[in-house]
PDB file of C-alpha atoms in Angstrom:
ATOM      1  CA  UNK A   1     177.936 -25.078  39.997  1.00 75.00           C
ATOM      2  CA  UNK A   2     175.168 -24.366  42.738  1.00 78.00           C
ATOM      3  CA  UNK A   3     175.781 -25.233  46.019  1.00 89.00           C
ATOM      4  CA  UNK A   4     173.822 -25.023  49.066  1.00 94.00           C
ATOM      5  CA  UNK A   5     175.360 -25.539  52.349  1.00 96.00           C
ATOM      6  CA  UNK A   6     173.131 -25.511  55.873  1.00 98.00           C
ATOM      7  CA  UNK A   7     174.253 -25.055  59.135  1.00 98.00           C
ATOM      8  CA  UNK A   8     174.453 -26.639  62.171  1.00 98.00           C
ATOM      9  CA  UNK A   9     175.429 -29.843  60.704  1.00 97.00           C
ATOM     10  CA  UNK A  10     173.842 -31.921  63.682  1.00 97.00           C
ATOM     11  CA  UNK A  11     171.728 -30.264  67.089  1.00 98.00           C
ATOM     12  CA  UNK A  12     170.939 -32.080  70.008  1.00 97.00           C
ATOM     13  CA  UNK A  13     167.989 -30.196  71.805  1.00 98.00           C
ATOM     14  CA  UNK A  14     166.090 -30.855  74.981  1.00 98.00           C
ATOM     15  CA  UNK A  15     162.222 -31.449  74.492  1.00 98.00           C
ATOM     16  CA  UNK A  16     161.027 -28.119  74.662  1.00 98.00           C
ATOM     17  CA  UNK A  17     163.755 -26.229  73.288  1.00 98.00           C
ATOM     18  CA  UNK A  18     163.650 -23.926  69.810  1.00 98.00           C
ATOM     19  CA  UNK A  19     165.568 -25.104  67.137  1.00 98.00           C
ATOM     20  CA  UNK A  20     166.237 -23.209  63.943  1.00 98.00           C
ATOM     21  CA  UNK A  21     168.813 -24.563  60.532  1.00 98.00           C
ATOM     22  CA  UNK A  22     170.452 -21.900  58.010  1.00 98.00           C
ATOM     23  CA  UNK A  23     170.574 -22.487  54.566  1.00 98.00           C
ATOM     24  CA  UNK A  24     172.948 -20.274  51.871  1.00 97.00           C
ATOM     25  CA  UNK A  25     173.110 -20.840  48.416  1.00 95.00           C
ATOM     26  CA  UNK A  26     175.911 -19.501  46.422  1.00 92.00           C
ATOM     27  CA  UNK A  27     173.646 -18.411  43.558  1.00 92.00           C
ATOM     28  CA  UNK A  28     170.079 -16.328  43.225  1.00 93.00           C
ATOM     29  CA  UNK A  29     167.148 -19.240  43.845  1.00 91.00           C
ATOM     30  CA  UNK A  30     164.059 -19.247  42.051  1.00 90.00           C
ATOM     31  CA  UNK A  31     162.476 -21.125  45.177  1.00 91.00           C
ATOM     32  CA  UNK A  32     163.021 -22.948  47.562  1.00 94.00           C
ATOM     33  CA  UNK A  33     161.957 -25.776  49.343  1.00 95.00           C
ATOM     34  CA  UNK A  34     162.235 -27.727  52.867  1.00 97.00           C
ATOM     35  CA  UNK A  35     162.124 -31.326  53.312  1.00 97.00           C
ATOM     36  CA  UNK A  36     162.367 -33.426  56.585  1.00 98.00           C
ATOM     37  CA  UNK A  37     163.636 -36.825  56.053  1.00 98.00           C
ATOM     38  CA  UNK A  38     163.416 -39.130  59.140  1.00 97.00           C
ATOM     39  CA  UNK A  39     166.609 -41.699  60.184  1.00 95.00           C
ATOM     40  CA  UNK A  40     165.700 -44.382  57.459  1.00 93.00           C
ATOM     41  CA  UNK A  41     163.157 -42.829  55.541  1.00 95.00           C
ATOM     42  CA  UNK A  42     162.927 -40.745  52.738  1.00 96.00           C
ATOM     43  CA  UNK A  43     162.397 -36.955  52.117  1.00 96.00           C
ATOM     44  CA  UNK A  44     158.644 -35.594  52.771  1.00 96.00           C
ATOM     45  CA  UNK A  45     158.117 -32.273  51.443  1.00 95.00           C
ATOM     46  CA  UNK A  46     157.477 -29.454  53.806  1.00 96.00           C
ATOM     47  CA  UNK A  47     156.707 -26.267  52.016  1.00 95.00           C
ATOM     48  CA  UNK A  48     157.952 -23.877  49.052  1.00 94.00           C
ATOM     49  CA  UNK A  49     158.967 -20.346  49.223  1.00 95.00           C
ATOM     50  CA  UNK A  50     158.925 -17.959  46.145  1.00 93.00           C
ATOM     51  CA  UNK A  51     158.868 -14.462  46.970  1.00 95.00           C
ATOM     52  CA  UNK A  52     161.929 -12.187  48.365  1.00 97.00           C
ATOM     53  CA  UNK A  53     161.478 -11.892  51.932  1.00 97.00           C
ATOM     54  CA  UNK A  54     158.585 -14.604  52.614  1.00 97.00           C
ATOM     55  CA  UNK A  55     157.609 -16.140  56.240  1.00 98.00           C
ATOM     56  CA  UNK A  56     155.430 -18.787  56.420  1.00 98.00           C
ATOM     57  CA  UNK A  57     154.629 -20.772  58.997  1.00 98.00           C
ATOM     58  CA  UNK A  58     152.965 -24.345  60.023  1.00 97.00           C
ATOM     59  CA  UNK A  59     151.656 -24.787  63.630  1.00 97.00           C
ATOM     60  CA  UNK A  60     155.681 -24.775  65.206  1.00 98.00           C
ATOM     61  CA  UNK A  61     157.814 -24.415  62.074  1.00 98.00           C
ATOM     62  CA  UNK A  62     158.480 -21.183  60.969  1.00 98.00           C
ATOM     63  CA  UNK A  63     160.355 -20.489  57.420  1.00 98.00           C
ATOM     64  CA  UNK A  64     161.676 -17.851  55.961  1.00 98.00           C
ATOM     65  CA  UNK A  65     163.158 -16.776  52.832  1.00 97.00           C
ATOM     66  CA  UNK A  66     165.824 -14.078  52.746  1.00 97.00           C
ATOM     67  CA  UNK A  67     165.186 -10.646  50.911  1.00 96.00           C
ATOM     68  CA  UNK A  68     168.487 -11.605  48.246  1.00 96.00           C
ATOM     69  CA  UNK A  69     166.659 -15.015  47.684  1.00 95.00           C
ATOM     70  CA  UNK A  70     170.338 -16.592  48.586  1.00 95.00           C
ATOM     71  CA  UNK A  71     169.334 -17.983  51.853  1.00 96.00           C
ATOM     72  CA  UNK A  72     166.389 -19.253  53.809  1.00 98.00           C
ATOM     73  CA  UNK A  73     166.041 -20.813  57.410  1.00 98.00           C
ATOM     74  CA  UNK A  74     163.732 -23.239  59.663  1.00 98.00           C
ATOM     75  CA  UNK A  75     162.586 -22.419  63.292  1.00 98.00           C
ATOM     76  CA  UNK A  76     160.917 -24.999  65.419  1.00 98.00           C
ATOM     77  CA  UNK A  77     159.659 -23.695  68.215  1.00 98.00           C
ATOM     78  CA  UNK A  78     159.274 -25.824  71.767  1.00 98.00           C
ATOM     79  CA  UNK A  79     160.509 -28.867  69.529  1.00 98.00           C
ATOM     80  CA  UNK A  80     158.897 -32.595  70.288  1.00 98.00           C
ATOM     81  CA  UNK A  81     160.385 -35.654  69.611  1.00 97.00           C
ATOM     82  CA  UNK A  82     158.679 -36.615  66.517  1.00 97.00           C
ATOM     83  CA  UNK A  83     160.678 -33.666  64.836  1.00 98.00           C
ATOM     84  CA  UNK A  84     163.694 -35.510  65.577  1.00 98.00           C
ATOM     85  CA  UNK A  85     165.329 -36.273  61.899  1.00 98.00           C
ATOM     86  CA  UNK A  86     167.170 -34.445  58.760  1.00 98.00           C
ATOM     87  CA  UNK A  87     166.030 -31.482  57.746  1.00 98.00           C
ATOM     88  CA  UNK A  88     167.421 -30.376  54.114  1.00 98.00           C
ATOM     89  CA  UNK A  89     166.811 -26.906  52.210  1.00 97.00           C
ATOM     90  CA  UNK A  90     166.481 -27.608  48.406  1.00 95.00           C
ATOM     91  CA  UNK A  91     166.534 -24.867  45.734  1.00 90.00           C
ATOM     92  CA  UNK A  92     166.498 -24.474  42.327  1.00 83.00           C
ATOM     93  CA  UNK A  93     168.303 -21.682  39.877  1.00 72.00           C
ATOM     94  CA  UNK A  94     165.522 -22.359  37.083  1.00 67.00           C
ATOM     95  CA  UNK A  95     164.504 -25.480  35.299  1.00 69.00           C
ATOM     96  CA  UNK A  96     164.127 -28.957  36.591  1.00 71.00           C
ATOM     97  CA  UNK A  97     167.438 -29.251  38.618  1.00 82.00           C
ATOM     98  CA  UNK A  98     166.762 -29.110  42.639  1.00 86.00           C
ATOM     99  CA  UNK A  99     170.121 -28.786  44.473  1.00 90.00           C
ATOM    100  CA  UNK A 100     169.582 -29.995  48.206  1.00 95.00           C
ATOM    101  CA  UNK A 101     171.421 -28.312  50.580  1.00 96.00           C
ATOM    102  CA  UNK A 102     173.847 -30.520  53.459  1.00 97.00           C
ATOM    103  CA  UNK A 103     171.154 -30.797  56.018  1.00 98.00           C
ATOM    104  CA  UNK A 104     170.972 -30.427  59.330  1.00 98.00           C
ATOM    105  CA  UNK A 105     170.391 -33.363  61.848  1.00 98.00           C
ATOM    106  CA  UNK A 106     168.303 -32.524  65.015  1.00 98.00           C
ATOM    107  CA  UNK A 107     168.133 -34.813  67.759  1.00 98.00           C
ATOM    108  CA  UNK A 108     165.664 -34.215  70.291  1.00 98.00           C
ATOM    109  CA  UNK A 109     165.923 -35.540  73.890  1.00 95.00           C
ATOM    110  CA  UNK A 110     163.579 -36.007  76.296  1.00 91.00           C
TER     111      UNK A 110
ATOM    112  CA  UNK B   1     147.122 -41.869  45.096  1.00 61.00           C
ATOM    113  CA  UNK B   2     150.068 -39.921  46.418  1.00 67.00           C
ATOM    114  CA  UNK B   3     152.573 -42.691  46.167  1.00 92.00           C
ATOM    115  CA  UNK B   4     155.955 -43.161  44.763  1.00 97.00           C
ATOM    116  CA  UNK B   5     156.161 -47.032  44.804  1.00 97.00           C
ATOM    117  CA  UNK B   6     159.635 -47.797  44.236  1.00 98.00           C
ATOM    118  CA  UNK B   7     160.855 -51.898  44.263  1.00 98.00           C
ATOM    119  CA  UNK B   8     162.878 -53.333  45.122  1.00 98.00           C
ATOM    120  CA  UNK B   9     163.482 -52.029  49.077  1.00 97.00           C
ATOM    121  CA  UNK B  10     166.718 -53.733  48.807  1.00 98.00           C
ATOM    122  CA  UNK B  11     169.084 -54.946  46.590  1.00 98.00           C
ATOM    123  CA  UNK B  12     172.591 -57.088  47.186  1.00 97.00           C
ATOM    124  CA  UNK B  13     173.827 -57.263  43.502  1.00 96.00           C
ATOM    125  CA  UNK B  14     177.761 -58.270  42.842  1.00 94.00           C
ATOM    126  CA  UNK B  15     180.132 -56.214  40.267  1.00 94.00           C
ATOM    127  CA  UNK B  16     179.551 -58.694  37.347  1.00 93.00           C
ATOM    128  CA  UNK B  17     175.400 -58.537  37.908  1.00 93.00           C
ATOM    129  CA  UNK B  18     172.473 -56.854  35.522  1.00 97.00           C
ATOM    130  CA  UNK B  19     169.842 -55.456  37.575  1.00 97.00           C
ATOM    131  CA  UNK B  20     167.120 -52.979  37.776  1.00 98.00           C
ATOM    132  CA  UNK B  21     165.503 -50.615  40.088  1.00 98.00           C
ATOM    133  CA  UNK B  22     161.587 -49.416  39.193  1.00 98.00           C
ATOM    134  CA  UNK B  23     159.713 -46.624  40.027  1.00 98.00           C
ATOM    135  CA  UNK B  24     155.889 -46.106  39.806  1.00 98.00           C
ATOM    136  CA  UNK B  25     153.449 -42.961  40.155  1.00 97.00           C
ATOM    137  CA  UNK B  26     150.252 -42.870  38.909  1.00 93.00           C
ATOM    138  CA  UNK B  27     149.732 -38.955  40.368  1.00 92.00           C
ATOM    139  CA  UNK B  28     149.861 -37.603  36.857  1.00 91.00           C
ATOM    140  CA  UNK B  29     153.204 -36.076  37.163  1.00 92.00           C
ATOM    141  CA  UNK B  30     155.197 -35.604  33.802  1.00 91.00           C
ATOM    142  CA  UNK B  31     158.930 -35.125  35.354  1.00 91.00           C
ATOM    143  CA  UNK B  32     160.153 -38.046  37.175  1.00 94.00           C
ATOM    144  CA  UNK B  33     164.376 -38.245  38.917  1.00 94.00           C
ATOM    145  CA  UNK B  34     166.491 -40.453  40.023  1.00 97.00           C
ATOM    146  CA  UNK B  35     168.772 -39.481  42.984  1.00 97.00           C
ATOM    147  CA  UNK B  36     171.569 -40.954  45.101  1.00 98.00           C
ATOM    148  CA  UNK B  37     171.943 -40.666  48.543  1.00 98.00           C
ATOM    149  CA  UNK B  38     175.023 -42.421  50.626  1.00 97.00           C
ATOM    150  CA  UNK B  39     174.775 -42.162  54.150  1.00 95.00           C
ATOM    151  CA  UNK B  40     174.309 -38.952  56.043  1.00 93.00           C
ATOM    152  CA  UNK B  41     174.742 -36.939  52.730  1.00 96.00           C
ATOM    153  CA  UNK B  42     171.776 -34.984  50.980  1.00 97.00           C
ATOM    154  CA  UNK B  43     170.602 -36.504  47.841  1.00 97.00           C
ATOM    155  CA  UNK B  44     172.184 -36.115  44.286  1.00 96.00           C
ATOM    156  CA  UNK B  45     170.613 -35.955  41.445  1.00 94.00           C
ATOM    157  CA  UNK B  46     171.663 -38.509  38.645  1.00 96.00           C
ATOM    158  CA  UNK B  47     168.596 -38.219  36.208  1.00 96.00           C
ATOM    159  CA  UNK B  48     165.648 -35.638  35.405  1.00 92.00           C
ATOM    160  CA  UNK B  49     162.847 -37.075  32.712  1.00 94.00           C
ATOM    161  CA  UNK B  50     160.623 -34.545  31.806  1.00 91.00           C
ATOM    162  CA  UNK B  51     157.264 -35.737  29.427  1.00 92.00           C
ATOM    163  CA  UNK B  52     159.286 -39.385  28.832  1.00 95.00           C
ATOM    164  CA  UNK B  53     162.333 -37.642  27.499  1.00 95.00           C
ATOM    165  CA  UNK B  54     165.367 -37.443  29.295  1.00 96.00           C
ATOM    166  CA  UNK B  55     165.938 -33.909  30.034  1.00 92.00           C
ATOM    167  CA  UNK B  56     169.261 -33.765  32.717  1.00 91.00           C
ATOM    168  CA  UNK B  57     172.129 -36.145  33.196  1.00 94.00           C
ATOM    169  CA  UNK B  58     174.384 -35.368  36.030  1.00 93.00           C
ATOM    170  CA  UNK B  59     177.454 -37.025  34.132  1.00 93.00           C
ATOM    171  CA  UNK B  60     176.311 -39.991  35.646  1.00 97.00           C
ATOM    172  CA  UNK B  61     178.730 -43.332  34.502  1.00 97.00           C
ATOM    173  CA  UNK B  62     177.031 -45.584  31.949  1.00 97.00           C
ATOM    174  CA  UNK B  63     177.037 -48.106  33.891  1.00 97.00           C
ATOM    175  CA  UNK B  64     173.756 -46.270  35.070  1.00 98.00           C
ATOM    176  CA  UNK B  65     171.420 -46.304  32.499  1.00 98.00           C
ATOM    177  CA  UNK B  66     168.052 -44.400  32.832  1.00 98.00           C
ATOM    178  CA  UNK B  67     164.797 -45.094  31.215  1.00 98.00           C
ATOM    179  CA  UNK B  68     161.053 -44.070  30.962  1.00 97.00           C
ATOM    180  CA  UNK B  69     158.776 -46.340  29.267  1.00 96.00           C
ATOM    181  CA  UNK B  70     155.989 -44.208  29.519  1.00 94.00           C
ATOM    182  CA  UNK B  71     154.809 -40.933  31.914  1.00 91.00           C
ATOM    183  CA  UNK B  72     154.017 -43.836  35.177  1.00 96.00           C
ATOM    184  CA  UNK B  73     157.274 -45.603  35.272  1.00 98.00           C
ATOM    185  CA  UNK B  74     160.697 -45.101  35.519  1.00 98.00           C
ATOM    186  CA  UNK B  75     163.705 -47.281  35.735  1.00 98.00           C
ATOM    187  CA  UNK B  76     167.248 -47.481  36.397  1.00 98.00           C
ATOM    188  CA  UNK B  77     169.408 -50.437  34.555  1.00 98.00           C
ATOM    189  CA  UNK B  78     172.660 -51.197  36.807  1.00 98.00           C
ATOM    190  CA  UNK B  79     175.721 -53.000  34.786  1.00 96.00           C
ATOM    191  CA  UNK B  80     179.098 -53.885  36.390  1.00 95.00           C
ATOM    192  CA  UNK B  81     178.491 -51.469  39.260  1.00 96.00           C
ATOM    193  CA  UNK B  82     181.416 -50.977  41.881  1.00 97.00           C
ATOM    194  CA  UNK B  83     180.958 -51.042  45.967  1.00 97.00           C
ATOM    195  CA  UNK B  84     181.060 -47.321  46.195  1.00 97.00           C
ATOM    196  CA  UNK B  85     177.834 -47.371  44.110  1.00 98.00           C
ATOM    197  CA  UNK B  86     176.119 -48.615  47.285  1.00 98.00           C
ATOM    198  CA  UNK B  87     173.999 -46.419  48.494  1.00 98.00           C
ATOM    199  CA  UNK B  88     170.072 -45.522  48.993  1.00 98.00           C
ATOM    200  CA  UNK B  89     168.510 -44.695  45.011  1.00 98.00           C
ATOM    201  CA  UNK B  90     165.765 -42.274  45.264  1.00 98.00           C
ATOM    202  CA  UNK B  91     163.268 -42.204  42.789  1.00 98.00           C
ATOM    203  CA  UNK B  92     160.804 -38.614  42.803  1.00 95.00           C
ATOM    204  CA  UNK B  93     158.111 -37.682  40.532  1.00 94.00           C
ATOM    205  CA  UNK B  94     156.313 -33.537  40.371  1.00 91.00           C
ATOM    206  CA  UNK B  95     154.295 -31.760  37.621  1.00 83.00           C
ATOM    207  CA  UNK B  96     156.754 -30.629  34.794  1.00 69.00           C
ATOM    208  CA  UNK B  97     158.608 -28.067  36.467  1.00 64.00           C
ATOM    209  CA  UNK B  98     160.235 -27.475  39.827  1.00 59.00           C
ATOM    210  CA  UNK B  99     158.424 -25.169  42.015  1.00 66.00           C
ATOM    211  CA  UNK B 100     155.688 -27.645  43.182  1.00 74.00           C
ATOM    212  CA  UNK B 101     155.709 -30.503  45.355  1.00 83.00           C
ATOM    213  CA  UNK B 102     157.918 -33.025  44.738  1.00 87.00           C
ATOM    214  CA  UNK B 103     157.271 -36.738  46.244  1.00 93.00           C
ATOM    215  CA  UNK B 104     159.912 -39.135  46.687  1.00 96.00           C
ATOM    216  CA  UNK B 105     159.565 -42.716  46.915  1.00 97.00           C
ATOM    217  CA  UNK B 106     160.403 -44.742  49.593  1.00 96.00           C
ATOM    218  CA  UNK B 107     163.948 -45.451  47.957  1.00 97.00           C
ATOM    219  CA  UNK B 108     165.638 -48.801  47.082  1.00 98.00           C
ATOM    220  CA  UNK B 109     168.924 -49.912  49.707  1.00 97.00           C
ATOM    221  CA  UNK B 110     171.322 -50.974  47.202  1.00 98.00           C
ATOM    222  CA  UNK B 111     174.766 -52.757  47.911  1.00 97.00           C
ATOM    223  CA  UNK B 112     177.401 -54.017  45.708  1.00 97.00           C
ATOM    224  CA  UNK B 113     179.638 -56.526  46.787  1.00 96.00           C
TER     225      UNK B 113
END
C-alpha cells in the first residue's frame, strides 16, 4: 500500500532559526496536504497542493510540491514558538483515502 | 459553523464494556472518517462514509463498528475492546471527495483497562 514517510522525525530549533520537513510518498499523489497538530490537540489543516511543481506560501511557511508529485516539503522561516508542534504531510492516490505521512516534531526554543 | 464536535473528550471503558464515541458537523460535508491515533504516531484511518454509506474499511476488527445515521452524525460502537485499543479516535468530516479541506474534531482520549 501507500506510504508516506517525512523526515526529520523530531527538530529542536532556536527562536529564529529556519526549519523545513521532507515528505516522500512511495506512489504518484493526486494532492497533497499539510496539517500542524499541536502537543494535545488535533490536526488543523494548512493548505493543499495539486499541480506538479507548485510553491505556495503563507506569511513564513513555504510549501512545495515536487515536479514527480512523489514528494513535497515545509519551510518555516525565522520560526516562533507558537509553531512549535507536529507537522504531518497527507496525500491521497485518488478517492477518499488520505494517507498521513510520519510527521515531523519541531520544538522551538527560546 | 466550522466545528467537528466530537463527545466524549475522554473515555475509561473496561474489556467487557459497550460504549460509543459521536461525532457532529453541521458544515454540510457529505464524507465523514474515523481515525486512530496512538501516541506520537500519525493518524490511521479506520472508516470513510461518503453520502451515509460506508465507503472504506481499513480491515478494522468488529469489535469497531461504524455508523452514520444521517449526513450530521457519525458514530463509533466499541464492544469487548482490548488495552492496545487505547488511543486518541479522530473523527473528520470534508465535501465528498479528498482534495478540499478536511476538519478534524477535537478527538475523544480513549483507554481500556
Amino acid at each position: 500500500g501507500q506510504q508516506v514517510m517525512q523526515i526529520p522525525q523530531y527538530q529542536h530549533v532556536q527562536e529564529g532559526e529556519d526549519f523545513t520537513t521532507y515528505c516522500n510518498s512511495s506512489t504518484t499523489l493526486s494532492n497533497i496536504q499539510w496539517y500542524k497538530q499541536r502537543p494535545g490537540g488535533h490536526p488543523v489543516f494548512l493548505i493543499q497542493l495539486v499541480k506538479s511543481g507548485e510553491v505556495k506560501k503563507q506569511k513564513r511557511l513555504t510549501f512545495q510540491f515536487g515536479e514527480a508529485k512523489k514528494n513535497s516539503s515545509l519551510h518555516i522561516t525565522a520560526t516562533q514558538t507558537t509553531d512549535v508542534g507536529t507537522y504531518f504531510c497527507a496525500g491521497t492516490g485518488g478517492g477518499n483515502k488520505l494517507t498521513f505521512g510520519t510527521g515531523t516534531q519541531l520544538k522551538v526554543e527560546l | 459553523d466550522t466545528e467537528v464536535t466530537q463527545t466524549p473528550k475522554h473515555l475509561v471503558m473496561g474489556m467487557t464494556n459497550k460504549k460509543s464515541l459521536k461525532c457532529e458537523q453541521h458544515m454540510g460535508h457529505r464524507a465523514m472518517y474515523w481515525y486512530k491515533q496512538k501516541a506520537k504516531k500519525p493518524p490511521e484511518l479506520m472508516f470513510v462514509y461518503s453520502y451515509e454509506k460506508l465507503s472504506i474499511n481499513e480491515s478494522v476488527p468488529s469489535r469497531f463498528s461504524p455508523e452514520c445515521p444521517n449526513s450530521s452524525l457519525l458514530n463509533l460502537h466499541l464492544h469487548a475492546l482490548q488495552p492496545e485499543d487505547s488511543a486518541l479516535y479522530l473523527c473528520a468530516s470534508s465535501p465528498p471527495h479528498w482534495g478540499i479541506e478536511a476538519f478534524f474534531g477535537q478527538g475523544t482520549r480513549l483507554t481500556v483497562v
